Tab-separated table of C-alpha atoms and ligand atoms in Angstrom:
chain	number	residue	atom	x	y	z
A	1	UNK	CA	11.191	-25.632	9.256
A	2	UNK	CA	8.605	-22.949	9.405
A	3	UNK	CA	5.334	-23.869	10.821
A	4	UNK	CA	2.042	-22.732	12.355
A	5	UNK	CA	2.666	-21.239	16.223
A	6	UNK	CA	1.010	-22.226	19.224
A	7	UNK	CA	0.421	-20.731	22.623
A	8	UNK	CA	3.790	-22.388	23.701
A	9	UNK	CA	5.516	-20.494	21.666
A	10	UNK	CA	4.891	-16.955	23.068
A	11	UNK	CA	7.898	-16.678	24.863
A	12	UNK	CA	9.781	-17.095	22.316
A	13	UNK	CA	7.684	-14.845	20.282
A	14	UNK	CA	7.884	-11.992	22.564
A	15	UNK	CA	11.355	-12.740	23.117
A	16	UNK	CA	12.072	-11.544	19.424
A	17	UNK	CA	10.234	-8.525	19.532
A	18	UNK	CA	12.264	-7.378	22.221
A	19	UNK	CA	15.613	-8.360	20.946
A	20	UNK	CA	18.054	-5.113	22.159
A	21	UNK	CA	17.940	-2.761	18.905
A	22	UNK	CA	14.866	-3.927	17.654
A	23	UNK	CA	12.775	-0.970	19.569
A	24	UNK	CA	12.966	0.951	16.543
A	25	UNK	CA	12.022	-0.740	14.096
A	26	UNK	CA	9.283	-3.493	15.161
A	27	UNK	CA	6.262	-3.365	17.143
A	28	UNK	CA	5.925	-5.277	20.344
A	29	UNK	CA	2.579	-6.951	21.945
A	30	UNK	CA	2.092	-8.477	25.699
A	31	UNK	CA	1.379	-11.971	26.361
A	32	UNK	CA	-2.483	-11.181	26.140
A	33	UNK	CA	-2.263	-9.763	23.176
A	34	UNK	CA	-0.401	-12.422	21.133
A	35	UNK	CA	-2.749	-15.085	23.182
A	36	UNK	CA	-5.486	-12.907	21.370
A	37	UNK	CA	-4.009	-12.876	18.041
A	38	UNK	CA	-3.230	-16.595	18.336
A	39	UNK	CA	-7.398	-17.272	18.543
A	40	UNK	CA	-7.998	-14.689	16.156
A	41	UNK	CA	-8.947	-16.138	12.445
A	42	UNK	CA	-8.046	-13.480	11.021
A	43	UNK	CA	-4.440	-13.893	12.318
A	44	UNK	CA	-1.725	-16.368	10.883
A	45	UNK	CA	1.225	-16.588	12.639
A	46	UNK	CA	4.307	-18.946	11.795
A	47	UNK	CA	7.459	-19.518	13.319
A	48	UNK	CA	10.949	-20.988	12.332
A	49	UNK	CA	12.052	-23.884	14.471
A	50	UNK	CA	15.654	-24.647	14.324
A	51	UNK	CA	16.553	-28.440	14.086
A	52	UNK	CA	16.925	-28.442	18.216
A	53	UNK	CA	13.176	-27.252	18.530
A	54	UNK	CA	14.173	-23.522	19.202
A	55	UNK	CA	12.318	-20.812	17.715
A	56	UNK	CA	14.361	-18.591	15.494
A	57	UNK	CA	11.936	-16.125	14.471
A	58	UNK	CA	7.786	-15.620	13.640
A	59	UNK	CA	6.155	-14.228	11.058
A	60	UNK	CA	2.183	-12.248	11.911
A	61	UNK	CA	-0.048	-12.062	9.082
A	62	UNK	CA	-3.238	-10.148	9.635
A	63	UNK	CA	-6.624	-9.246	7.558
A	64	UNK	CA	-7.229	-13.342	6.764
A	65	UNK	CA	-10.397	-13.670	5.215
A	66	UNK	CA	-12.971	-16.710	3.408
A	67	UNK	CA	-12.139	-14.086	0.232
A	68	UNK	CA	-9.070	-11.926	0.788
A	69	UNK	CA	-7.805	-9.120	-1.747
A	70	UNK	CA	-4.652	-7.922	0.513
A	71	UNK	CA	-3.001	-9.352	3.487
A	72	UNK	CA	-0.752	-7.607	5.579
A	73	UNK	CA	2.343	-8.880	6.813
A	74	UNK	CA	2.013	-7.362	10.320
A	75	UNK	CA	5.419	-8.630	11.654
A	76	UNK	CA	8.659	-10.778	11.388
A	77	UNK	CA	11.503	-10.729	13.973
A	78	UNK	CA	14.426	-13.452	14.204
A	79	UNK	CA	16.345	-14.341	17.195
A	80	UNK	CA	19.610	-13.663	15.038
A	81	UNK	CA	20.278	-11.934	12.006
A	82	UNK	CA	21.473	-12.491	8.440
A	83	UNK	CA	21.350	-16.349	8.886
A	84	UNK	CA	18.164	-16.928	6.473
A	85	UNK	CA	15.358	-17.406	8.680
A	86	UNK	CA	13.608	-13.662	7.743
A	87	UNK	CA	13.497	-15.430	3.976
A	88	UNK	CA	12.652	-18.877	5.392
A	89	UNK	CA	9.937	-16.747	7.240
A	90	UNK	CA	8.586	-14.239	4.536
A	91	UNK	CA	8.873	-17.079	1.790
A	92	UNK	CA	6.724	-18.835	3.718
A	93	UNK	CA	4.333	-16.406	4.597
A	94	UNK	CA	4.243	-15.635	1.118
A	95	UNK	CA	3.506	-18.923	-0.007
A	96	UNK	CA	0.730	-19.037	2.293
A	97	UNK	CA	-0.855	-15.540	1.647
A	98	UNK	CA	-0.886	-16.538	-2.702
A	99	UNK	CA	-0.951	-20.114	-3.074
A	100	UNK	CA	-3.734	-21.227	0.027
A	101	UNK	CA	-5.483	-18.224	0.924
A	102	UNK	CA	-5.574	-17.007	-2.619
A	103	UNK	CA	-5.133	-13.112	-2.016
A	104	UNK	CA	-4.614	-10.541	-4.661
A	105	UNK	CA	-1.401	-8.763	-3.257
A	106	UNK	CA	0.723	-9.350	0.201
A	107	UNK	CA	1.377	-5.293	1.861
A	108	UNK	CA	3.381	-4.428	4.809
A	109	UNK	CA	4.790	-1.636	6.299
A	110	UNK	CA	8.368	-0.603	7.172
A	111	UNK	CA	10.262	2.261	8.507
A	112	UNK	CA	11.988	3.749	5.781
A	113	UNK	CA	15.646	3.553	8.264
A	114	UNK	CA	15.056	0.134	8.225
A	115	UNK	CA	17.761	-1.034	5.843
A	116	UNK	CA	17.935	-5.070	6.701
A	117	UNK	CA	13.424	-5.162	6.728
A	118	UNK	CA	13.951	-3.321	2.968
A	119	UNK	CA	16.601	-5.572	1.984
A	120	UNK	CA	14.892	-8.614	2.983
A	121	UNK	CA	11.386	-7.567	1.266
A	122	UNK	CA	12.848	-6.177	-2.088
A	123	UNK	CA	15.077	-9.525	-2.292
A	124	UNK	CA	11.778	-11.325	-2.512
A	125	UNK	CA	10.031	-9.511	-5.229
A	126	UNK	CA	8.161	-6.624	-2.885
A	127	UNK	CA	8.024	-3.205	-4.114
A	128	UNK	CA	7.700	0.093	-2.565
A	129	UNK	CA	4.075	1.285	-3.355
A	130	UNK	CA	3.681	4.740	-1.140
A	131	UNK	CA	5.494	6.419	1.997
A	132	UNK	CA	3.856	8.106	5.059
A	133	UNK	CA	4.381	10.361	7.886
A	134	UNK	CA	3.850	8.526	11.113
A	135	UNK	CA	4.514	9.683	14.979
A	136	UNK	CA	6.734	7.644	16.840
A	137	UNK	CA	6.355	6.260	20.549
A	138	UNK	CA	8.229	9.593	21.437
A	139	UNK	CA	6.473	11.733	19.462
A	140	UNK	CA	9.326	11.566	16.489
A	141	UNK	CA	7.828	11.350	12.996
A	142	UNK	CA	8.399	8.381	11.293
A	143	UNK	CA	8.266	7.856	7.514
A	144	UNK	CA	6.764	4.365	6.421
A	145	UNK	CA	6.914	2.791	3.678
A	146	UNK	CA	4.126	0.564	2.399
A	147	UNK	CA	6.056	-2.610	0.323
A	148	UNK	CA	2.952	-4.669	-1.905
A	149	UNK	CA	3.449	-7.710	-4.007
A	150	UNK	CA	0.386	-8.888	-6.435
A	151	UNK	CA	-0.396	-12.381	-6.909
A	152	UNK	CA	0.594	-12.096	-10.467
A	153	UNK	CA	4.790	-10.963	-9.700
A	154	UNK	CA	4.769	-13.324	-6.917
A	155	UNK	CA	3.938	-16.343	-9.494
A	156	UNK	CA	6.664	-14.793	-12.077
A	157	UNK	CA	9.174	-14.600	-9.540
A	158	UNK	CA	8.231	-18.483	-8.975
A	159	UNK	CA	8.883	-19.216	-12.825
A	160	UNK	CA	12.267	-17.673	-12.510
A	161	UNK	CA	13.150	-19.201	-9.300
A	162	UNK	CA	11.337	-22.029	-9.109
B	1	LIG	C1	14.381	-7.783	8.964
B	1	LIG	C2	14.745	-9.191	9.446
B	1	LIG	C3	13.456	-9.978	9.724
B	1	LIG	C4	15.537	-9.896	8.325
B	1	LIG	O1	15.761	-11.257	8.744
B	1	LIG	P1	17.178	-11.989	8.557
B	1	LIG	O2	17.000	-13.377	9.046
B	1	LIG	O3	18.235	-11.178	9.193
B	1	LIG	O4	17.361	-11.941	6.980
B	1	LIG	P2	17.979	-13.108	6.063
B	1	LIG	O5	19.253	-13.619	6.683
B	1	LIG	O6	16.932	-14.102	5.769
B	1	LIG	O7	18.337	-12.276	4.764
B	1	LIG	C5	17.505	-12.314	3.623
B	1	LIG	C6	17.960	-11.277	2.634
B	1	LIG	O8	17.624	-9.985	3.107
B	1	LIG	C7	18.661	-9.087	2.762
B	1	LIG	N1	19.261	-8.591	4.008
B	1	LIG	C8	18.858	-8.902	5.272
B	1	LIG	N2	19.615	-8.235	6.172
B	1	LIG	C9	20.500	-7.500	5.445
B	1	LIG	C10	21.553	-6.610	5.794
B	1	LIG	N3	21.881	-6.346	7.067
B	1	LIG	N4	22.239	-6.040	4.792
B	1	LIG	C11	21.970	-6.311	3.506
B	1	LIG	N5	20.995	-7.155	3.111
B	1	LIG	C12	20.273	-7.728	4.068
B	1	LIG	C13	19.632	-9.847	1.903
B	1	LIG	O9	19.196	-9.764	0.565
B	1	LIG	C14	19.448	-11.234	2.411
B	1	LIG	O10	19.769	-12.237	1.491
B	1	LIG	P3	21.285	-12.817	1.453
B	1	LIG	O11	21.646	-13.204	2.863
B	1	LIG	O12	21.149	-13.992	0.544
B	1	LIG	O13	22.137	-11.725	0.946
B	1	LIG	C15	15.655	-9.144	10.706
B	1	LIG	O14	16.725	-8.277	10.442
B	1	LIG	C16	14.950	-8.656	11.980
B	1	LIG	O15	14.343	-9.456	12.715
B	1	LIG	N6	15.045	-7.337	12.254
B	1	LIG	C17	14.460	-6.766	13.477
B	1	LIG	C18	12.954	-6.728	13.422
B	1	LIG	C19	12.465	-5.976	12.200
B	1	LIG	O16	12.962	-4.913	11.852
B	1	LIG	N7	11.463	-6.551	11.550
B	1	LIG	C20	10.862	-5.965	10.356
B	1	LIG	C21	9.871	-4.920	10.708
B	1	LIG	S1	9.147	-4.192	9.253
């Protein structure tokens, strides 16, 4: 079940961003900052809560607006792996972003070593739309990829998987 987050959730939140091997390839934010995001309107965020009430992972949408054109999915993390919640998550997030808020396209971006993020975002209809050279917490340079989806492939990809 994927639904809206609260403040009681943080924990949990944070707790996913700092799963061991995730330092590479998402973002982390302190307790103040999430609390921020949280009263922010132009934030969405949405976790997954397992059928005991435990959070398996959140999804961070930013740049909601009254009349969006693009959203950006500013972060997903699960609590474990390859069990379905990241497409639980992004579906939903997806869903949200083209059918209530009405945007033209969904972007995020993703470090191009990040094999399971790519994986996850191609198997739901995103595409790669441009790469850039970032610098890394250690100075390291990063490439990112920016993944899009319109509001147009995201309703074909509805017709053929309804
Ligand atoms: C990226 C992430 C959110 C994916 O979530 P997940 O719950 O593991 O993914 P799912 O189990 O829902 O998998 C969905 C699909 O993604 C693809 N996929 C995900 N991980 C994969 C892997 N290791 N190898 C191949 N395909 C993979 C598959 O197509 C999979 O569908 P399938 O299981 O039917 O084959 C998760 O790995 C994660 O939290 N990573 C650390 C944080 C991170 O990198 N976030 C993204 C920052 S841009």
């Amino acid at each position: 079940m994927v639904v809206p987050a609260t403040p009681a959730d943080i924990d949990a939140i944070m707790a996913c961003e700092r799963r061991p091997g995730y330092e590479a390839t998402v973002g982390r934010w302190s307790r103040e900052q999430h609390l921020a995001g949280l009263a922010d309107p132009t934030h969405r965020y949405f976790v997954a809560r397992r059928p005991d009430g435990a959070i398996a992972g959140f999804v961070m949408l930013q740049d909601v607006a009254i009349e969006a054109d693009s959203i950006l999915v500013r972060r997903i993390a699960v609590a474990e792996q390859r069990r379905g919640h990241g497409r639980q998550l992004l579906g939903h997030a997806l869903h949200v972003i083209f059918d209530e808020l009405g945007a033209h396209s969904a972007r995020l971006g993703v470090r191009a070593h990040n094999a399971n993020g790519i994986a996850l975002y191609s198997s739901l209809g995103m595409r790669e739309e441009s790469r850039r050279e970032e610098r890394g917490h250690s100075d390291e340079a990063v490439s990112v990829i920016t993944m899009t989806m319109s509001a147009e492939s995201y309703r074909q990809s509805k017709r053929s998987n309804p």
